[in-house]
XYZ file of C-alpha atoms in Angstrom:
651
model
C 0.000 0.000 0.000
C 1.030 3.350 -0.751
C -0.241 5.626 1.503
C -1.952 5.659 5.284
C -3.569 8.972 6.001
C -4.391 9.291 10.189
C -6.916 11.895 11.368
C -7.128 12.726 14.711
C -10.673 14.118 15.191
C -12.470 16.081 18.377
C -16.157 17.298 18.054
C -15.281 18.680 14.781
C -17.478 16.509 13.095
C -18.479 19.376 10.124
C -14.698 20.075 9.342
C -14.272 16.208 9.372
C -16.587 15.970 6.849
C -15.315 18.403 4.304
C -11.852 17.427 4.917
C -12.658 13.713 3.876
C -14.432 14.829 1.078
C -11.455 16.670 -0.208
C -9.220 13.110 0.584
C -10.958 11.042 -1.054
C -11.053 13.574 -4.158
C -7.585 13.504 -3.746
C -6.831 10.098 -3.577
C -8.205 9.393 -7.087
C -6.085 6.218 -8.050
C -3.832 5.852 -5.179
C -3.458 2.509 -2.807
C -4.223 3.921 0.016
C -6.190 3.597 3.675
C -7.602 6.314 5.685
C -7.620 6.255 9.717
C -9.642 8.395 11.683
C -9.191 7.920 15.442
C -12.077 9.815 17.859
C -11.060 11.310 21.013
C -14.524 10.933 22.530
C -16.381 13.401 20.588
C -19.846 14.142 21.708
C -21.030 15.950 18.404
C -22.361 12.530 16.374
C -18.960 12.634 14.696
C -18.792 8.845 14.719
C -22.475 8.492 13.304
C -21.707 10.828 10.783
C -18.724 8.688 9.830
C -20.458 5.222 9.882
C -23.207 6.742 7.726
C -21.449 9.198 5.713
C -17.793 6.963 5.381
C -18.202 3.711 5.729
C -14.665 2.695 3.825
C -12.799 4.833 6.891
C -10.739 2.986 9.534
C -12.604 4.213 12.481
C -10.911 4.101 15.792
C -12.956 5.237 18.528
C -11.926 6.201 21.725
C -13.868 6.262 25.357
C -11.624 9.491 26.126
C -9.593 12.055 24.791
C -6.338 10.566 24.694
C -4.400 13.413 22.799
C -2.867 13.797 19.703
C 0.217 12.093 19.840
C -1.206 8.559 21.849
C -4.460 8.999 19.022
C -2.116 9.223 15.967
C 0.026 6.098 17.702
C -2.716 3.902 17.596
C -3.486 4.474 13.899
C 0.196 4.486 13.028
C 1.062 1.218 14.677
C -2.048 -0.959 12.708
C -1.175 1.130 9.478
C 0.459 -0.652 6.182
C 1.530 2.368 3.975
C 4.887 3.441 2.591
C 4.248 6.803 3.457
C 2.176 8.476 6.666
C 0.139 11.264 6.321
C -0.743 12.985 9.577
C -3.407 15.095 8.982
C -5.651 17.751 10.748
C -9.242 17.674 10.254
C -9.305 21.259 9.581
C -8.004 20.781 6.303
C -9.057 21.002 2.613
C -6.708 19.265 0.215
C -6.345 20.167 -3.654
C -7.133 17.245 -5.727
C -3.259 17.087 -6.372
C -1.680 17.298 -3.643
C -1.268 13.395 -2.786
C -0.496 12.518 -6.279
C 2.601 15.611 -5.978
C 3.673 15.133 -2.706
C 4.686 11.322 -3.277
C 6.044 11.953 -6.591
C 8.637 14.145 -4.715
C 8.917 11.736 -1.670
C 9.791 9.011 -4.176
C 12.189 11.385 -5.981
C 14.033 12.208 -2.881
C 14.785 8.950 -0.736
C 16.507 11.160 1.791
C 13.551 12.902 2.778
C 12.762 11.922 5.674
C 9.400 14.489 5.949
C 6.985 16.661 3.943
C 5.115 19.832 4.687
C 3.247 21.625 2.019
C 1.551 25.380 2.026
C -1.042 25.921 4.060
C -3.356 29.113 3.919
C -6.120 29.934 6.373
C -9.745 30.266 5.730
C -9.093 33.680 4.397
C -6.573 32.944 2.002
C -3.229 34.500 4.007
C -0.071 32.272 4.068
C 0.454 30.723 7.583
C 3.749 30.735 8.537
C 4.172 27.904 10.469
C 4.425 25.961 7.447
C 7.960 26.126 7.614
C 9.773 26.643 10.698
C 13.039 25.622 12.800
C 13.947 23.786 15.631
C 13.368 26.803 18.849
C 16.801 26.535 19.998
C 17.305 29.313 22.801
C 18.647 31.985 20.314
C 16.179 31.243 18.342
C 13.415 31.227 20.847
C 15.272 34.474 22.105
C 14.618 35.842 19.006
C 11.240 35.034 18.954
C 9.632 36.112 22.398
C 10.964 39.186 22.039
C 9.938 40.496 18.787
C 13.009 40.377 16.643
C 11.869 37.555 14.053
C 8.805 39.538 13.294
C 10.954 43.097 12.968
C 13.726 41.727 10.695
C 11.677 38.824 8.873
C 14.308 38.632 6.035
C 17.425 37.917 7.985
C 18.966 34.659 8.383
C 19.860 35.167 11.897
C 16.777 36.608 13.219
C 14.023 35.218 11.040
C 14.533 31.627 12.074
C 11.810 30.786 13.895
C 9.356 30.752 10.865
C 12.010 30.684 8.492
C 10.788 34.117 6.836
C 13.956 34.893 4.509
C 12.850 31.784 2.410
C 10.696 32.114 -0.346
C 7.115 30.743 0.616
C 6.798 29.692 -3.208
C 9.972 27.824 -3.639
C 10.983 24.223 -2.064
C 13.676 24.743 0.791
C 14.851 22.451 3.542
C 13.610 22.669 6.783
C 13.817 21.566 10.448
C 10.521 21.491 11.554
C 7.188 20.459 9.895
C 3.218 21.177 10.475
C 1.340 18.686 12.503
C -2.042 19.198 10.115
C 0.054 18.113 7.310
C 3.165 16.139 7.918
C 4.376 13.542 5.529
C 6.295 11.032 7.102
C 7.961 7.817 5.475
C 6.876 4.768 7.210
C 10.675 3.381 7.013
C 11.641 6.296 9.095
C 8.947 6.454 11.777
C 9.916 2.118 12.326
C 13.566 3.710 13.126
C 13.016 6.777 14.643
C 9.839 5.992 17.088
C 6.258 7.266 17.213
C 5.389 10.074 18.281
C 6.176 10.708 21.871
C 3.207 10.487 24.161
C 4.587 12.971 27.116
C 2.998 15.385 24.697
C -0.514 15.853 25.083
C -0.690 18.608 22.294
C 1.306 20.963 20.898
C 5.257 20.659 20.256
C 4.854 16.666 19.657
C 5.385 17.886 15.808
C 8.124 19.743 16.634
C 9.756 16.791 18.375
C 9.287 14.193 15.355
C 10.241 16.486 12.842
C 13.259 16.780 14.918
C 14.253 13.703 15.757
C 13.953 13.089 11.671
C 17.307 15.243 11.252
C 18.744 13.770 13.821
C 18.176 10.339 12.151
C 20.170 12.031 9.370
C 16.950 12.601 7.196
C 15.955 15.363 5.276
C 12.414 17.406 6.323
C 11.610 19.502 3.004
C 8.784 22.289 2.658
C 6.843 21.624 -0.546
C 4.607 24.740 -1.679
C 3.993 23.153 -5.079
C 0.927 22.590 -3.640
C -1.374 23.724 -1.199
C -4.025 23.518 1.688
C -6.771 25.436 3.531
C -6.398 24.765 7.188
C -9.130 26.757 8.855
C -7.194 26.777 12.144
C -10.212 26.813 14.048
C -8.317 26.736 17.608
C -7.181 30.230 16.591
C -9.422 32.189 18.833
C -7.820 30.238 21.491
C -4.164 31.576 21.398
C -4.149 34.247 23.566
C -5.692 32.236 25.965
C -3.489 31.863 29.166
C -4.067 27.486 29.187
C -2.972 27.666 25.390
C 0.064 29.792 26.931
C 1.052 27.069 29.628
C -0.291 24.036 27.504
C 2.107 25.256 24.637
C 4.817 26.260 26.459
C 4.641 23.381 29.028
C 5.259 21.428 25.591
C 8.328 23.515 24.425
C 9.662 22.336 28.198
C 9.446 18.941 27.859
C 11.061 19.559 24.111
C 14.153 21.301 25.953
C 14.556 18.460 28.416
C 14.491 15.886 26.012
C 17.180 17.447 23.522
C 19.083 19.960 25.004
C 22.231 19.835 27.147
C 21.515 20.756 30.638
C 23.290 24.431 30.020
C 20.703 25.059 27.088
C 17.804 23.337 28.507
C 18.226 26.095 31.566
C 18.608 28.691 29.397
C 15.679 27.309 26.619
C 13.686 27.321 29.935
C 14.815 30.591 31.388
C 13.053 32.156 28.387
C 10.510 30.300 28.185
C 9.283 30.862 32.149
C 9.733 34.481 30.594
C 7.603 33.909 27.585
C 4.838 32.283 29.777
C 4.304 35.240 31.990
C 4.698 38.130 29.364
C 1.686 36.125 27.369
C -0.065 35.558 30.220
C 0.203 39.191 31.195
C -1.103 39.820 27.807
C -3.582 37.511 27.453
C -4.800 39.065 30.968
C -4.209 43.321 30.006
C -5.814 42.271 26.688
C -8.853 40.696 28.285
C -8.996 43.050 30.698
C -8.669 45.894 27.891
C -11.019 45.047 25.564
C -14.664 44.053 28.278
C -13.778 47.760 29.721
C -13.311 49.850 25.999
C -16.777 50.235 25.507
C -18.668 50.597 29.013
C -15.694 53.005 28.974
C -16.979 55.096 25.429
C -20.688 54.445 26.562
C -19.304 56.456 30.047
C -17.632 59.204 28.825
C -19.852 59.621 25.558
C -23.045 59.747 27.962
C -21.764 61.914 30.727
C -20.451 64.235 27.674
C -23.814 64.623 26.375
C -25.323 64.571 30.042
C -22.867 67.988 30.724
C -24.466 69.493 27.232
C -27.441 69.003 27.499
C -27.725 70.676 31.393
C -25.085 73.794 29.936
C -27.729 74.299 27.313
C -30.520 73.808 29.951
C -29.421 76.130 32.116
C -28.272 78.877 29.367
C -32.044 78.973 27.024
C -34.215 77.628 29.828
C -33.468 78.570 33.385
C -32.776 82.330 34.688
C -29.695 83.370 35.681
C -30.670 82.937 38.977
C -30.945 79.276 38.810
C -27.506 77.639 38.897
C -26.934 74.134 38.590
C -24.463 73.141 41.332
C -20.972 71.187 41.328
C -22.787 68.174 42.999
C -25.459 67.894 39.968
C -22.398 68.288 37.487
C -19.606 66.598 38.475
C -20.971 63.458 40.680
C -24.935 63.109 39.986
C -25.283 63.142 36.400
C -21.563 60.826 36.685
C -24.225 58.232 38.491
C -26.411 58.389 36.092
C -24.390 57.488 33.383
C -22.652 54.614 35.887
C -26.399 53.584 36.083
C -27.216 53.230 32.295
C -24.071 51.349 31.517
C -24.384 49.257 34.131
C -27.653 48.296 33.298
C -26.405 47.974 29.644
C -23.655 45.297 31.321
C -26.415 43.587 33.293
C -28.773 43.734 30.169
C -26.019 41.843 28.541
C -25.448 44.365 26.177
C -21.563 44.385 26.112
C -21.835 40.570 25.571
C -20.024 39.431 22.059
C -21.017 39.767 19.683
C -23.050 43.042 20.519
C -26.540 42.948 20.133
C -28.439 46.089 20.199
C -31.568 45.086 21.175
C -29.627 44.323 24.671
C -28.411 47.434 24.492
C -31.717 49.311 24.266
C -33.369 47.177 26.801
C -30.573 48.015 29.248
C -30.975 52.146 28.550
C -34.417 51.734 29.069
C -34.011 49.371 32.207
C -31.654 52.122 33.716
C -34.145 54.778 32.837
C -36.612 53.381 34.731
C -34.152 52.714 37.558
C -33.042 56.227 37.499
C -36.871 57.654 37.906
C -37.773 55.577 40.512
C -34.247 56.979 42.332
C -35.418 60.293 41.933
C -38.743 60.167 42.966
C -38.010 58.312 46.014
C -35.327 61.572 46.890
C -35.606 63.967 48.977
C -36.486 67.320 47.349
C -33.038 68.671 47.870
C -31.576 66.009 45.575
C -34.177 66.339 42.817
C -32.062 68.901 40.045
C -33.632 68.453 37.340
C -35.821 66.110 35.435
C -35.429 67.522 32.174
C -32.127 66.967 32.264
C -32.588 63.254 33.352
C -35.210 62.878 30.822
C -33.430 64.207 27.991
C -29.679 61.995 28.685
C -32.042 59.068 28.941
C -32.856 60.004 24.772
C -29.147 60.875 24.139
C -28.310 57.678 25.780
C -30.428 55.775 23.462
C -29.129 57.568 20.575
C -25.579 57.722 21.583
C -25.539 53.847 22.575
C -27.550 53.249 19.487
C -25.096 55.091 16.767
C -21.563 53.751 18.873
C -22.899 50.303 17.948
C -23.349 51.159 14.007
C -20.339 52.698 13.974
C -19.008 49.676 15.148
C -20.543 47.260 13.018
C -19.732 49.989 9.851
C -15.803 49.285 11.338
C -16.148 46.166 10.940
C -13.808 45.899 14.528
C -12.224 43.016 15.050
C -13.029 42.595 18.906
C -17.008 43.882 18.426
C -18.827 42.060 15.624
C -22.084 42.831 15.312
C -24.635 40.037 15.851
C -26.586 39.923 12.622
C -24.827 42.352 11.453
C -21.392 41.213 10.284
C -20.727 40.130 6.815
C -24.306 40.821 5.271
C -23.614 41.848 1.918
C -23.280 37.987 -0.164
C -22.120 36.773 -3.503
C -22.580 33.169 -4.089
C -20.895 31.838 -6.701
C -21.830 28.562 -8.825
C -24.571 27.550 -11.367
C -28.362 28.034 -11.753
C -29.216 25.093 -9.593
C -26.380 25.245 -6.955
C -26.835 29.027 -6.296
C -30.587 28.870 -6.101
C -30.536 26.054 -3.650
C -27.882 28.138 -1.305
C -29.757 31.416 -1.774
C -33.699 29.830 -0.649
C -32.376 27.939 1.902
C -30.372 30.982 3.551
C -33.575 33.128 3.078
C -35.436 30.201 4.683
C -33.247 30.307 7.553
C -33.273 34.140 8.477
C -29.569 34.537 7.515
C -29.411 38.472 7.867
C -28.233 39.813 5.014
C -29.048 43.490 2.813
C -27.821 41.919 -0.267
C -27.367 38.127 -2.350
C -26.177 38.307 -5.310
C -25.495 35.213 -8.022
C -22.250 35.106 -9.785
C -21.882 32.645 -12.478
C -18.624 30.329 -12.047
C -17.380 30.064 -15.380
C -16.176 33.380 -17.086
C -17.503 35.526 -19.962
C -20.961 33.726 -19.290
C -24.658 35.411 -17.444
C -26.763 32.253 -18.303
C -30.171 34.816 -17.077
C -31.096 38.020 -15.182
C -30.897 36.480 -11.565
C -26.520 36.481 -12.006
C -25.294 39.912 -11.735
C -22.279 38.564 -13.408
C -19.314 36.060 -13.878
C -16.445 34.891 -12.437
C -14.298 36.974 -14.984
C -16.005 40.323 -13.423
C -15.559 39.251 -9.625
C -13.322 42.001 -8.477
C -15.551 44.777 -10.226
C -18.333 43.236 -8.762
C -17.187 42.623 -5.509
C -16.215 47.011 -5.620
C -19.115 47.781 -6.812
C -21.497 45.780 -4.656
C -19.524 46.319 -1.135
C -19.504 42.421 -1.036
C -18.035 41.055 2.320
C -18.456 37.751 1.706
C -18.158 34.863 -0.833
C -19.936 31.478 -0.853
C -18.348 29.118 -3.140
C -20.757 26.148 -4.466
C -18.539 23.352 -4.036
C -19.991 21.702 -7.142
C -18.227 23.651 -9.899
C -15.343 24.026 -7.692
C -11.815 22.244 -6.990
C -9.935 23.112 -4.075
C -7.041 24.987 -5.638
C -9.403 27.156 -7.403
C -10.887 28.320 -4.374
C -7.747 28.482 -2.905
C -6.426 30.572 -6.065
C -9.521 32.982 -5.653
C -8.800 32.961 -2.355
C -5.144 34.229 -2.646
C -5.168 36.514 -5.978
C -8.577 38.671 -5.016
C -7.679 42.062 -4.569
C -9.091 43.176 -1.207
C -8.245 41.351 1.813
C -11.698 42.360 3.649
C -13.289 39.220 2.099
C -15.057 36.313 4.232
C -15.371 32.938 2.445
C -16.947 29.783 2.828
C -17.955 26.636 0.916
C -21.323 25.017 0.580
C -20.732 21.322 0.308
C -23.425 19.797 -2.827
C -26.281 18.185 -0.971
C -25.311 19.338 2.767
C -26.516 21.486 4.912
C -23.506 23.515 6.609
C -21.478 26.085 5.193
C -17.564 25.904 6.578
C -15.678 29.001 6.034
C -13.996 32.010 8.238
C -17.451 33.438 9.593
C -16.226 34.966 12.789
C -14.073 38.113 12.825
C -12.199 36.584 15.615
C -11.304 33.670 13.862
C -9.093 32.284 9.901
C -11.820 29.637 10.136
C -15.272 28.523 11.380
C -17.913 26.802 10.993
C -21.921 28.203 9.894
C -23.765 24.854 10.529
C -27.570 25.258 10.293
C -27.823 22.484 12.521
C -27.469 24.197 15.756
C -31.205 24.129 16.957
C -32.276 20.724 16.535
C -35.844 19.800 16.744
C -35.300 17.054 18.429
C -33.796 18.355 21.780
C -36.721 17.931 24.168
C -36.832 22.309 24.675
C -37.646 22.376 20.874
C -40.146 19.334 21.289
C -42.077 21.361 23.888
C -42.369 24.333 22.132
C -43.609 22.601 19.009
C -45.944 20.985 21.210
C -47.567 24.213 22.576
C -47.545 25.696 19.444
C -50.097 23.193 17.761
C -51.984 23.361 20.936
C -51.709 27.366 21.324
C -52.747 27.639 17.591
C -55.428 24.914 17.859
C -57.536 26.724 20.386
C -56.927 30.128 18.959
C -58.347 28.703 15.145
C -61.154 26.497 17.011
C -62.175 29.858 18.866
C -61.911 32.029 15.665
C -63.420 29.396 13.505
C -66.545 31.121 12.287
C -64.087 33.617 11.150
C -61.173 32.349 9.945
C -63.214 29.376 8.292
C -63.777 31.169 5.268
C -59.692 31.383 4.004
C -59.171 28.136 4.266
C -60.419 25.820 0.684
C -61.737 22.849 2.541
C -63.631 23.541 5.382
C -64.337 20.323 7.111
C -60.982 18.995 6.796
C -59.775 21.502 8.028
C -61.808 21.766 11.336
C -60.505 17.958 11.554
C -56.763 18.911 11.353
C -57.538 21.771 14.419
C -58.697 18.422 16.255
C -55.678 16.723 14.995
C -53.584 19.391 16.224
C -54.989 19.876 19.004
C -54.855 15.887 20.626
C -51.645 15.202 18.822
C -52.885 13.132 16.120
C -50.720 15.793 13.943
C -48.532 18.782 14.126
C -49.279 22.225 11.942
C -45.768 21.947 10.333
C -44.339 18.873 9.139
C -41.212 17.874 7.123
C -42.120 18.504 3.035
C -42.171 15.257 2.288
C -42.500 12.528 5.189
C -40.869 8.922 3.051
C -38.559 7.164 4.604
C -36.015 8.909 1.906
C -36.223 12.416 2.675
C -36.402 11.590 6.360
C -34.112 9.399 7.290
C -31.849 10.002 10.021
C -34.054 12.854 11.052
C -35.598 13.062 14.336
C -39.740 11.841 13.950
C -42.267 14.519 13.492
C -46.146 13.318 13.287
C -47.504 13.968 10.202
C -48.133 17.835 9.039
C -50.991 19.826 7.954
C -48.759 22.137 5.953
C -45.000 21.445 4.991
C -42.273 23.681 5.677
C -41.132 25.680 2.525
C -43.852 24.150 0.603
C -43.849 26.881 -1.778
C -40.605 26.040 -3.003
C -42.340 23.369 -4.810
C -39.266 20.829 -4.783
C -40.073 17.245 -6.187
C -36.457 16.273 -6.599
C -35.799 13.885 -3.732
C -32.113 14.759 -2.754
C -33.240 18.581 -2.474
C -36.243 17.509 -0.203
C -33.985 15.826 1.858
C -31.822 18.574 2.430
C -34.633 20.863 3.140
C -36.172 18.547 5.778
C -32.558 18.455 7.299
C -32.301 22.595 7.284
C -35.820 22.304 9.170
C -35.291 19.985 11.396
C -31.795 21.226 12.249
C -32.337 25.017 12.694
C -35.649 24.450 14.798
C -37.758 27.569 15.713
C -41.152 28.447 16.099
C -41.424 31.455 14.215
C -40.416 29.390 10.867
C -43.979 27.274 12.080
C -45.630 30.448 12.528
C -44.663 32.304 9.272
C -45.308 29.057 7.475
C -48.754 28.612 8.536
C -49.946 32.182 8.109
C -47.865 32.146 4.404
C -49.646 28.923 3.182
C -53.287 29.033 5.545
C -55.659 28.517 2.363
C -54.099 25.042 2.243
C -54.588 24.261 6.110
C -57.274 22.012 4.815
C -55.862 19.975 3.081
């Protein structure tokens, strides 16, 4: 066999998915096995495996055993020439197996393999070539130098930044989400070594590889996505210790005592400068805005009393230090407090919080002064008039934000609204219902047709040749790529040659329904799964429940009235009974055979069908939709769906 490609997976079960997809694309002709070994997911990752995959080696786990003892297990029952470790973050181009090999069998002395990675916006990562961290270079690192003088041998080490990141170089240190080992090798050299949990066990292999007197090459010839979804996590202070705690152990292990000291002199530095950091940073960022709100509201609060006092009162009638400089300061403590305890400064911002907590504070600052004594009581104008710049104030800081686009603030339903989708008639049209289906915010969808110098109607706004103008023109902040008419290195060349660098994409997978891309302003990659609601969790069960009953006894009390809209009249006063006892529910799946339902939770049978008006009668599409519905449960899709379609709720 020629190659054994291990996947170490942990309640990632979407990524898992697409990255399999893209292996098995890959793979074409080539003798090969694929592990995956599950650390105890709890996300149906092994269901979706067994149903989706049965041909994968499945290894499942009762705990989470690590990386290095999960890849072990996999390596140690595998028969290929070459090992693949690979993350399940990762897309792979539909050439990259058939290159990679080519080169390892073209180059006996290499030992390793690493290819190009780019995140799930398209930017190089840099850790896909790298050196061993001795102390100078560690040195170098931890205090800034590699990043200031990125092109010099000396300095630059750490992520090797003086090499080319298009040309094939030697290297010390390989990627664990794509690390090409030769099976010869690993017999001599060992597994990986279990005293790391995660992090640095990569760094160890690829190390004891040179050591071995093997060769570790960076390939760029071609290239991956790897969504780094743990990214969010890195200025966390457990990624700090966890990470550096592995760098330790790394020292110890191949160090003399002298550099080990020093390696970990540094790195006991390291650990509490990025744990200071991670803290300041924290700290920073959940005070910024109560901070604006403050100083924003008690600026207005001063204005509006100056201009008070100069058109409305006399002369005579002075407002005194006490009201200026500590009372209206309470009040706006008050309103941003309430804002906090509104949740309003949770991420990402929602306004909605934010308004309920100016008008909860509001209220909280009337009652205060009426329950005052008279002496205390300044003025209510003023108080009632900051409580209406508050609102405003609060109000326009949070579209401001959301116009930014800040990295630290998205906006909830706010963020990357403005959509092209890209593919043909039938993929686009599929994507575009079902995100209108699903309440996906958005002020604009366009369709952009995948293959250049063609507009096969008036829905596409354009082609592929035309997506930069397009893209200007239209403000677009996001791309969804149909994966249908797509490989993987044309995404990733779209990805890497479009002209702005404000771009979000993702990739709709045919027949699924999850879009994985870099959603979240805080993170290179993410995933947008539908799926997050399901109807089957008993909280969604209930409130299907009382719906049917709620709606039941508001038709059967209406009835003399609402009778007339529907087109049969007697079934329909049947199907409130139905309702009503549970004989049936108001909204059911669009078509209820064992096809389009399998492996979806069980739903009596419906009066009315969700999105019945698409008027779908291919089966695969039904399916999909009753997945989206059952999925992305909530009531007011039952509601809308009902009042949409109530002519037929007699049928």
């Amino acid at each position: 066999m020629k190659l054994s490609i291990v996947i170490v997976n942990y309640n990632v079960s979407y990524f898992l998915e697409q990255c399999l997809r893209s292996v098995y694309v890959a793979l074409g002709q080539i003798d090969a096995e694929v592990f995956v070994v599950d650390n105890n997911s709890v996300d149906n990752s092994v269901e979706m495996l067994k149903h989706q995959f049965p041909q994968v080696k499945l290894i499942v786990n009762k705990e989470n055993l690590g990386f290095s003892k999960a890849n072990n297990q996999a390596i140690r029952v595998s028969s290929g020439e070459y090992v693949l470790l690979l993350n399940p973050d990762t897309i792979v181009e539909s050439d990259t197996f058939e290159k990679v090999l080519a080169f390892m069998d073209e180059h006996p002395q290499c030992g390793g393999l690493g290819v190009k990675m780019v995140d799930g916006k398209g930017n190089f990562l840099p850790e896909s070539k790298r050196s061993v961290p001795l102390p100078s270079v560690a040195f170098y690192k931890i205090f800034g130098l590699s990043a200031m003088f990125k092109s010099s041998k000396r300095f630059g080490k750490y992520h090797l930044t003086y090499l080319d990141e298009n040309e094939i170089n030697k290297v010390e240190v390989l990627s664990g989400a794509f690390m090409l080992l030769r099976k010869s090798v690993i017999d001599e050299i060992g597994l990986l070594d279990e005293d790391y949990f995660m992090y640095g066990e990569d760094i160890d292999l690829s190390y004891r590889i040179i050591k071995a007197g093997y060769d570790n090459y960076y390939f760029p010839k071609t290239r991956i996505i790897h969504y780094k979804g743990e990214s969010t996590k890195k200025n966390s202070i457990n990624y700090v210790l966890v990470f550096y705690k592995a760098m330790q152990i790394f020292a110890k292990k191949h160090f003399s005592t002298n550099n080990a000291r020093i390696f970990n002199f540094f790195i006991n530095i390291a650990i509490y400068l990025r744990a200071a950091l991670a803290i300041v940073k924290r700290i920073f960022f959940k005070l910024l805005m109560p901070l604006i709100d403050f100083l924003f509201i008690y600026g207005g609060l001063l204005s509006i009393a100056f201009y008070w006092h100069s058109h409305i009162l006399s002369d005579s009638e002075q407002y005194s230090h006490v009201f200026l400089y500590i009372i209206l300061p309470i009040y706006a403590i008050v309103w941003v407090l309430s804002i906090f305890f509104s949740k309003g400064y949770n991420i990402p911002v929602n306004i909605q919080r934010v308004s309920k907590g100016v008008v909860v504070g509001t209220i909280a600052l009337l009652l205060m002064y009426a329950l005052m004594n008279e002496q205390w009581r300044f003025s209510r104008a003023v108080l009632l008039l900051g409580a209406g710049w508050t609102f405003i104030i609060t109000y326009i800081l949070r579209i401001c934000v959301g116009y930014l686009h800040l990295k630290n603030y998205p906006i909830e339903n706010n963020y990357k609204h403005r959509i092209l989708i890209i593919g043909d008639e039938q993929s686009v049209a599929i994507v575009g219902n079902l995100l209108g289906k699903f309440n996906y915010q958005t002020d604009f969808v366009g369709y952009v047709y995948y293959l250049e110098n063609k507009k096969p109607n008036k829905n596409f706004i354009g082609h592929i040749g035309q997506l930069n103008e397009i893209i200007d023109v239209y403000k677009i902040g996001e791309l969804i790529f149909c994966e249908k008419n797509f490989t993987v290195k044309q995404i990733i060349n779209l990805m890497t040659t479009l002209k702005t660098s404000n771009l979000d994409y993702k990739i709709a997978p045919e027949k699924e329904n999850y879009i994985i891309g870099s959603h979240s302003v805080d993170t290179n990659g993410e995933l947008y799964a539908m799926n997050i609601n399901s109807i089957g969790n008993m909280e969604n069960r209930i409130k299907k429940r009382l719906f049917d009953i709620l709606v039941s006894i508001i038709l059967l009390c209406s009835f003399v009235f609402n009778v007339w809209f529907v087109n049969n009249k007697i079934k329909y006063l049947k199907n409130i009974f139905a309702c009503l006892f549970g004989r049936k529910t108001w909204i059911g799946y669009l078509s209820s055979s064992i096809d389009t339902t399998i492996g979806l939770p069980i739903l009596k049978q419906g009066v009315l069908s969700f999105a019945e008006d698409l008027n779908v009668k291919d089966t695969d599409l039904v399916s999909q939709i009753n997945s989206f519905y059952a999925r992305d449960y909530h009531v007011f899709n039952d509601f809308r769906t009902l009042t949409r379609s109530f002519e037929n709720a007699g049928r």
